[in-house]
Short mmCIF file of C-alpha atoms in Angstrom, two decimals:
data_model
loop_
_atom_site.label_atom_id
_atom_site.label_comp_id
_atom_site.label_asym_id
_atom_site.label_seq_id
_atom_site.Cartn_x
_atom_site.Cartn_y
_atom_site.Cartn_z
CA MET Y 68 -47.78 73.91 81.28
CA GLU Y 69 -44.18 74.98 80.97
CA GLY Y 70 -45.23 78.62 80.57
CA ARG Y 71 -47.28 78.50 83.77
CA HIS Y 72 -44.40 76.80 85.53
CA ASN Y 73 -42.01 79.55 84.45
CA GLY Y 74 -44.56 82.14 85.56
CA LYS Y 75 -44.66 80.65 89.02
CA LEU Y 76 -40.89 80.63 89.13
CA TYR Y 77 -40.88 84.27 88.07
CA LEU Y 78 -43.36 85.26 90.79
CA LEU Y 79 -41.45 83.25 93.38
CA SER Y 80 -38.17 84.90 92.37
CA MET Y 81 -39.72 88.36 92.56
CA GLY Y 82 -41.05 87.61 96.05
CA ILE Y 83 -37.65 86.52 97.28
CA PHE Y 84 -36.07 89.62 95.72
CA LEU Y 85 -38.54 91.97 97.44
CA ILE Y 86 -38.09 90.30 100.81
CA SER Y 87 -34.29 90.43 100.45
CA SER Y 88 -34.39 94.10 99.45
CA HIS Y 89 -36.53 94.95 102.48
CA ALA Y 90 -34.15 93.09 104.80
CA LEU Y 91 -31.15 94.87 103.33
CA LYS Y 92 -32.85 98.24 103.82
CA GLN Y 93 -33.57 97.37 107.44
CA VAL Y 94 -29.94 96.38 108.04
CA HIS Y 95 -28.74 99.54 106.28
CA ARG Y 96 -31.04 101.71 108.40
CA HIS Y 97 -29.79 100.15 111.66
CA HIS Y 98 -26.21 100.37 110.35
CA GLN Y 99 -26.58 104.11 109.73
CA ARG Y 100 -28.22 104.66 113.12
CA ASP Y 101 -25.41 102.82 114.86
CA ARG Y 102 -22.86 104.97 113.06
CA VAL Y 103 -24.58 108.10 114.39
CA LEU Y 104 -24.71 106.74 117.95
CA ALA Y 105 -21.12 105.54 117.89
CA GLY Y 106 -19.94 108.93 116.64
CA LYS Y 107 -21.31 110.68 119.72
CA SER Y 108 -19.57 111.02 123.04
CA ALA Y 109 -21.17 109.43 126.08
CA LYS Y 110 -22.36 112.88 127.19
CA GLU Y 111 -24.24 113.25 123.91
CA GLY Y 112 -26.00 109.93 124.24
CA GLY Y 113 -23.48 107.70 122.49
CA VAL Y 114 -22.99 104.09 123.46
CA LEU Y 115 -20.04 101.81 124.09
CA ASP Y 116 -21.70 98.74 122.57
CA LEU Y 117 -23.75 99.25 119.43
CA ILE Y 118 -27.33 98.29 120.28
CA ASN Y 119 -30.00 97.53 117.69
CA ASP Y 120 -33.08 98.99 119.42
CA ASP Y 121 -35.49 96.70 117.55
CA THR Y 122 -33.94 93.39 118.54
CA ASN Y 123 -31.76 94.44 121.52
CA THR Y 124 -28.85 92.64 119.92
CA LYS Y 125 -25.34 93.87 119.26
CA PRO Y 126 -24.52 93.90 115.52
CA LEU Y 127 -20.80 93.63 116.17
CA ASP Y 128 -20.25 92.10 112.76
CA LEU Y 129 -21.45 95.32 111.14
CA LEU Y 130 -19.17 97.81 112.88
CA PRO Y 131 -16.55 96.03 114.97
CA ASP Y 132 -14.16 98.96 114.66
CA ARG Y 133 -16.62 101.46 116.11
CA LEU Y 134 -16.62 100.18 119.69
CA ARG Y 135 -15.45 103.03 121.89
CA ILE Y 136 -14.92 103.74 125.55
CA GLY Y 137 -17.62 105.86 127.16
CA ALA Y 138 -17.59 108.11 130.20
CA GLU Y 139 -19.20 105.34 132.25
CA ASP Y 140 -16.09 103.21 131.69
CA LEU Y 141 -13.65 105.87 132.89
CA ASN Y 142 -12.49 106.23 136.49
CA GLU Y 143 -11.03 109.36 138.03
CA LEU Y 144 -8.86 109.26 141.13
CA ALA Y 145 -8.13 112.74 142.48
CA THR Y 146 -5.44 113.60 145.01
CA THR Y 147 -5.97 117.12 146.35
CA TYR Y 148 -6.46 120.63 144.97
CA GLU Y 149 -5.19 122.40 148.08
CA GLY Y 150 -2.29 124.03 146.21
CA GLY Y 151 0.08 126.19 148.21
CA TRP Y 152 3.23 125.86 146.12
CA ILE Y 153 4.38 126.01 142.51
CA GLN Y 154 7.30 124.42 140.70
CA ASP Y 155 8.12 123.09 137.24
CA GLY Y 156 6.81 119.60 137.88
CA VAL Y 157 5.97 116.73 140.20
CA MET Y 158 6.85 113.01 140.27
CA PHE Y 159 4.59 110.43 141.86
CA ASP Y 160 3.78 106.71 141.73
CA VAL Y 161 0.53 104.99 140.78
CA ARG Y 162 0.06 101.50 142.20
CA THR Y 163 -2.50 98.73 141.75
CA VAL Y 164 -3.05 96.49 144.76
CA ILE Y 165 -4.75 93.12 145.07
CA PRO Y 166 -5.51 91.89 148.62
CA THR Y 167 -3.11 89.16 149.72
CA SER Y 168 -5.95 86.73 150.35
CA ASP Y 169 -7.24 87.23 146.81
CA ALA Y 170 -3.78 86.99 145.26
CA ASN Y 171 -3.17 83.62 146.92
CA SER Y 172 -6.68 82.31 146.37
CA THR Y 173 -7.27 79.32 144.11
CA ALA Y 174 -10.97 80.14 143.70
CA ALA Y 175 -12.39 80.52 140.22
CA THR Y 176 -12.80 84.31 140.55
CA PRO Y 177 -11.81 86.15 137.35
CA PRO Y 178 -8.47 87.91 137.96
CA SER Y 179 -8.24 91.70 137.86
CA GLU Y 180 -7.10 93.01 134.49
CA GLY Y 181 -5.16 96.01 135.71
CA ILE Y 182 -5.72 99.56 134.48
CA VAL Y 183 -4.78 101.85 131.60
CA VAL Y 184 -4.01 105.49 132.47
CA LEU Y 185 -5.49 107.60 129.67
CA GLY Y 186 -5.67 111.18 130.91
CA LEU Y 187 -4.82 113.62 133.70
CA ASP Y 188 -6.11 116.64 135.55
CA ILE Y 189 -3.56 119.18 136.79
CA LEU Y 190 -3.66 122.42 138.78
CA THR Y 191 -1.95 125.52 137.40
CA PRO Y 192 -1.94 129.26 138.10
CA VAL Y 193 -2.24 129.91 134.35
CA VAL Y 194 -5.66 131.32 133.44
CA ASN Y 195 -7.15 131.29 129.93
CA GLU Y 196 -3.73 131.09 128.29
CA PRO Y 197 -1.86 128.21 126.61
CA LEU Y 198 0.11 125.96 128.92
CA CYS Y 199 2.62 123.38 127.70
CA VAL Y 200 2.95 120.21 129.76
CA GLU Y 201 5.32 117.26 129.29
CA ILE Y 202 4.43 113.76 130.54
CA TYR Y 203 6.93 111.00 131.29
CA SER Y 204 6.52 107.55 132.79
CA LYS Y 205 8.50 104.51 133.83
CA ASP Y 206 7.76 100.99 134.97
CA GLY Y 207 8.24 100.74 138.72
CA GLY Y 208 8.60 103.54 141.25
CA PHE Y 209 10.48 106.79 140.68
CA GLU Y 210 12.67 106.70 143.81
CA GLY Y 211 16.28 106.24 142.81
CA PHE Y 212 15.46 107.33 139.25
CA ASP Y 213 14.23 110.90 139.78
CA SER Y 214 17.36 112.33 138.15
CA GLN Y 215 17.94 109.62 135.53
CA SER Y 216 16.20 110.81 132.38
CA SER Y 217 17.31 107.70 130.48
CA ALA Y 218 15.13 105.52 132.73
CA TRP Y 219 11.95 107.30 131.63
CA THR Y 220 9.72 107.10 128.56
CA PHE Y 221 8.54 110.38 127.08
CA LEU Y 222 4.79 110.05 126.50
CA GLY Y 223 4.45 113.36 124.67
CA SER Y 224 3.75 117.02 125.34
CA VAL Y 225 0.42 118.86 125.15
CA SER Y 226 -0.70 122.46 124.89
CA VAL Y 227 -3.83 123.07 126.95
CA VAL Y 228 -5.63 126.20 128.14
CA GLY Y 229 -5.01 126.78 131.84
CA GLN Y 230 -8.10 127.03 134.03
CA GLY Y 231 -6.49 128.84 136.96
CA LYS Y 232 -5.29 127.97 140.43
CA ASP Y 233 -8.64 126.76 141.79
CA THR Y 234 -10.02 124.80 138.81
CA PRO Y 235 -8.57 121.56 137.43
CA THR Y 236 -7.12 121.78 133.93
CA ARG Y 237 -7.89 118.65 131.93
CA ILE Y 238 -5.29 116.89 129.81
CA PRO Y 239 -7.68 114.97 127.52
CA ILE Y 240 -7.66 111.19 127.31
CA GLY Y 241 -5.60 110.03 124.36
CA SER Y 242 -3.49 113.20 124.16
CA PHE Y 243 -0.43 111.30 125.43
CA ASP Y 244 0.54 107.64 125.17
CA PRO Y 245 -1.66 105.46 127.40
CA GLN Y 246 0.16 103.23 129.87
CA TYR Y 247 -0.92 99.85 131.19
CA ILE Y 248 -0.42 99.04 134.88
CA ALA Y 249 -0.77 95.34 135.62
CA PRO Y 250 -2.33 94.10 138.87
CA ASP Y 251 -0.01 94.44 141.87
CA SER Y 252 2.31 96.75 139.94
CA THR Y 253 3.67 100.28 140.20
CA ARG Y 254 4.24 102.89 137.51
CA ALA Y 255 5.83 106.31 138.03
CA TYR Y 256 4.73 109.56 136.40
CA TYR Y 257 6.57 112.82 135.90
CA VAL Y 258 4.28 115.69 134.92
CA THR Y 259 6.11 118.93 134.27
CA THR Y 260 6.15 122.39 132.76
CA GLN Y 261 9.30 124.37 132.08
CA ASP Y 262 8.24 127.60 133.77
CA GLU Y 263 7.01 126.84 137.31
CA ASN Y 264 3.39 126.52 136.30
CA LEU Y 265 2.36 123.40 138.20
CA ARG Y 266 0.69 123.70 141.60
CA TYR Y 267 1.18 121.13 144.33
CA THR Y 268 1.02 120.76 148.10
CA ALA Y 269 3.93 120.46 150.53
CA TYR Y 270 3.67 118.48 153.78
CA SER Y 271 5.76 118.64 156.94
CA ASP Y 272 3.69 116.47 159.29
CA ASN Y 273 6.09 113.49 159.10
CA THR Y 274 3.08 111.40 158.08
CA THR Y 275 2.48 112.42 154.48
CA THR Y 276 5.94 111.48 153.31
CA THR Y 277 7.32 110.46 149.94
CA GLY Y 278 6.26 106.91 149.10
CA THR Y 279 3.27 106.76 151.45
CA VAL Y 280 -0.25 106.22 150.12
CA PHE Y 281 -1.98 109.57 149.64
CA VAL Y 282 -5.26 108.40 148.14
CA SER Y 283 -6.82 105.05 147.24
CA SER Y 284 -9.76 104.10 145.04
CA GLU Y 285 -12.64 101.87 146.01
CA ALA Y 286 -12.03 98.20 145.32
CA ASP Y 287 -13.25 96.89 141.98
CA ALA Y 288 -15.30 93.70 141.56
CA ASN Y 289 -12.15 91.63 142.02
CA GLY Y 290 -10.93 93.50 145.09
CA MET Y 291 -8.23 95.52 143.30
CA THR Y 292 -7.61 99.11 144.37
CA VAL Y 293 -5.64 101.91 142.71
CA GLU Y 294 -3.36 104.09 144.82
CA VAL Y 295 -1.53 107.36 144.22
CA LEU Y 296 1.53 107.79 146.43
CA THR Y 297 3.07 110.97 147.83
CA GLY Y 298 5.84 112.16 145.55
CA VAL Y 299 8.37 114.95 145.06
CA ALA Y 300 8.42 118.35 143.42
CA LYS Y 301 10.95 118.67 140.59
CA ASN Y 302 12.98 121.37 138.97
CA TYR Y 303 13.08 120.91 135.17
CA PRO Y 304 14.39 118.71 133.74
CA PHE Y 305 14.98 115.76 136.09
CA ALA Y 306 16.90 118.07 138.38
CA GLN Y 307 16.54 119.01 142.05
CA SER Y 308 13.83 117.24 144.09
CA TRP Y 309 11.81 118.34 147.12
CA PRO Y 310 10.39 115.42 149.13
CA ASP Y 311 6.97 115.04 150.75
CA ARG Y 312 5.16 116.86 147.95
CA MET Y 313 1.83 115.90 146.44
CA PHE Y 314 0.71 116.27 142.85
CA ASN Y 315 -2.50 118.32 142.66
CA GLY Y 316 -4.81 116.69 140.16
CA ALA Y 317 -6.22 113.35 139.11
CA ILE Y 318 -5.47 110.33 137.01
CA VAL Y 319 -8.14 109.21 134.53
CA TYR Y 320 -8.08 105.50 133.79
CA SER Y 321 -10.06 102.51 132.56
CA SER Y 322 -9.98 98.88 133.61
CA GLY Y 323 -8.34 96.40 131.25
CA SER Y 324 -5.19 96.33 129.17
CA ASN Y 325 -6.18 97.92 125.85
CA VAL Y 326 -3.77 100.73 124.94
CA ASP Y 327 -4.83 101.01 121.28
CA LEU Y 328 -6.17 104.55 121.02
CA ASP Y 329 -7.76 103.86 117.63
CA SER Y 330 -10.13 101.41 119.29
CA ILE Y 331 -10.59 103.39 122.52
CA LEU Y 332 -11.46 106.92 121.44
CA ASP Y 333 -14.65 107.98 119.71
CA GLU Y 334 -14.58 110.79 117.15
CA THR Y 335 -15.19 113.55 119.71
CA GLN Y 336 -12.54 112.24 122.08
CA ALA Y 337 -10.03 111.84 119.25
CA ALA Y 338 -10.66 115.42 118.11
CA GLU Y 339 -10.12 116.75 121.65
CA ALA Y 340 -6.87 114.78 121.97
CA ASN Y 341 -5.54 115.86 118.58
CA ALA Y 342 -6.33 119.50 119.33
CA VAL Y 343 -3.79 119.59 122.18
CA LYS Y 344 -1.15 117.08 121.07
CA ARG Y 345 2.32 118.44 120.32
CA GLY Y 346 3.99 115.12 119.66
CA TYR Y 347 7.19 113.74 121.17
CA VAL Y 348 8.85 117.11 121.63
CA THR Y 349 9.70 119.11 124.72
CA CYS Y 350 7.93 122.39 125.38
CA ASP Y 351 10.87 124.47 124.20
CA ALA Y 352 10.74 122.87 120.73
CA GLU Y 353 8.81 124.48 117.91
CA VAL Y 354 5.90 122.52 116.48
CA ILE Y 355 4.61 123.01 112.95
CA VAL Y 356 0.83 122.77 112.93
CA THR Y 357 -0.54 120.66 110.06
CA PRO Y 358 -3.82 121.44 108.26
CA SER Y 359 -5.47 118.14 109.16
CA PRO Y 360 -6.66 117.84 112.80
CA THR Y 361 -6.30 114.07 112.63
CA VAL Y 362 -2.62 114.07 111.68
CA ALA Y 363 0.04 114.44 114.36
CA PRO Y 364 1.90 117.77 114.08
CA ALA Y 365 5.22 117.80 112.30
CA VAL Y 366 8.23 118.71 114.39
CA ALA Y 367 10.63 121.43 113.43
CA THR Y 368 13.45 119.86 115.42
CA ASN Y 369 14.48 116.27 115.97
CA PRO Y 370 12.31 114.75 118.73
CA THR Y 371 14.12 113.32 121.70
CA ALA Y 372 13.19 110.44 123.97
CA ALA Y 373 13.93 112.58 127.01
CA PRO Y 374 15.59 115.95 127.60
CA ILE Y 375 19.24 116.07 128.50
CA VAL Y 376 19.74 116.88 132.17
CA SER Y 377 21.70 120.05 132.67
CA ALA Y 378 23.44 121.27 135.80
CA VAL Y 379 21.22 123.46 137.97
CA SER Y 380 22.47 125.77 140.67
CA ASP Y 381 20.77 127.97 143.26
CA VAL Y 382 17.35 126.45 142.62
CA THR Y 383 14.69 127.33 145.14
CA GLU Y 384 11.20 126.02 145.74
CA SER Y 385 8.63 128.68 144.94
CA PRO Y 386 5.57 129.33 147.11
CA SER Y 387 2.43 130.04 145.13
CA GLU Y 388 1.30 133.63 145.06
CA ALA Y 389 -1.28 133.11 142.32
#
């Protein structure tokens, strides 16, 4: 009797083992498939949330660190690509606006989260050659601070391949420090080269003036809009300004407040960002390229938070001939 009893226990144990093994294989198979999907960009069929196609559930406990932002979660707000003039750089403000009625409302509508600026498009006369660009930012508007380098945060420099005067040149998302803009807030940007390689548009209509809204996004689900304001052209670095000038390009942003690039970028996006990053060094500083594409380049000189402003004389604004 005891032998039969042990035999039944043996068979029962084997059955449980086989079922468990099968379940583990199923989980492993879905785990591997999710890794493949998560490793793709949105253009290649990747997904933001990892979906198990058999159960239509999200196995977040399996790969919580693989959630990435996809193209469908990015917004692009373009100004103009009219061109007309070139200079070292341009300053402009980005503003988030919530309607007054919504801001004062006590209704149970979820509040807007704000935005995170992740990338840029620029316009340059440089064609199929490397172009170094420096990006700076500050909380609040730039007016009154356009010559105060100490008021700005250096977000990094990048080396991209110029696409010419009529085609936007992309500064990939994640290639400079992302910046959060809270609802009903303003953040200034200074995008600059050192050799008059940024195109922009000058206005003299007394309507498109510095500080006025140049372009506005559609309202999001909570009524918030994003605005880019008319700015100034700048001689490098933080030197002479020309008012009523508009940055030619676009800001690329996502909704929310997450500025952790490790959790935002997928493998393809991270590779694109790392390929152009130069680190926290100005364009005149030498950068030592490291063997690993995932490691930030070493700097041959001491990085600075912002360049020192030098005296500039006889500076003229340059019309574009490219």
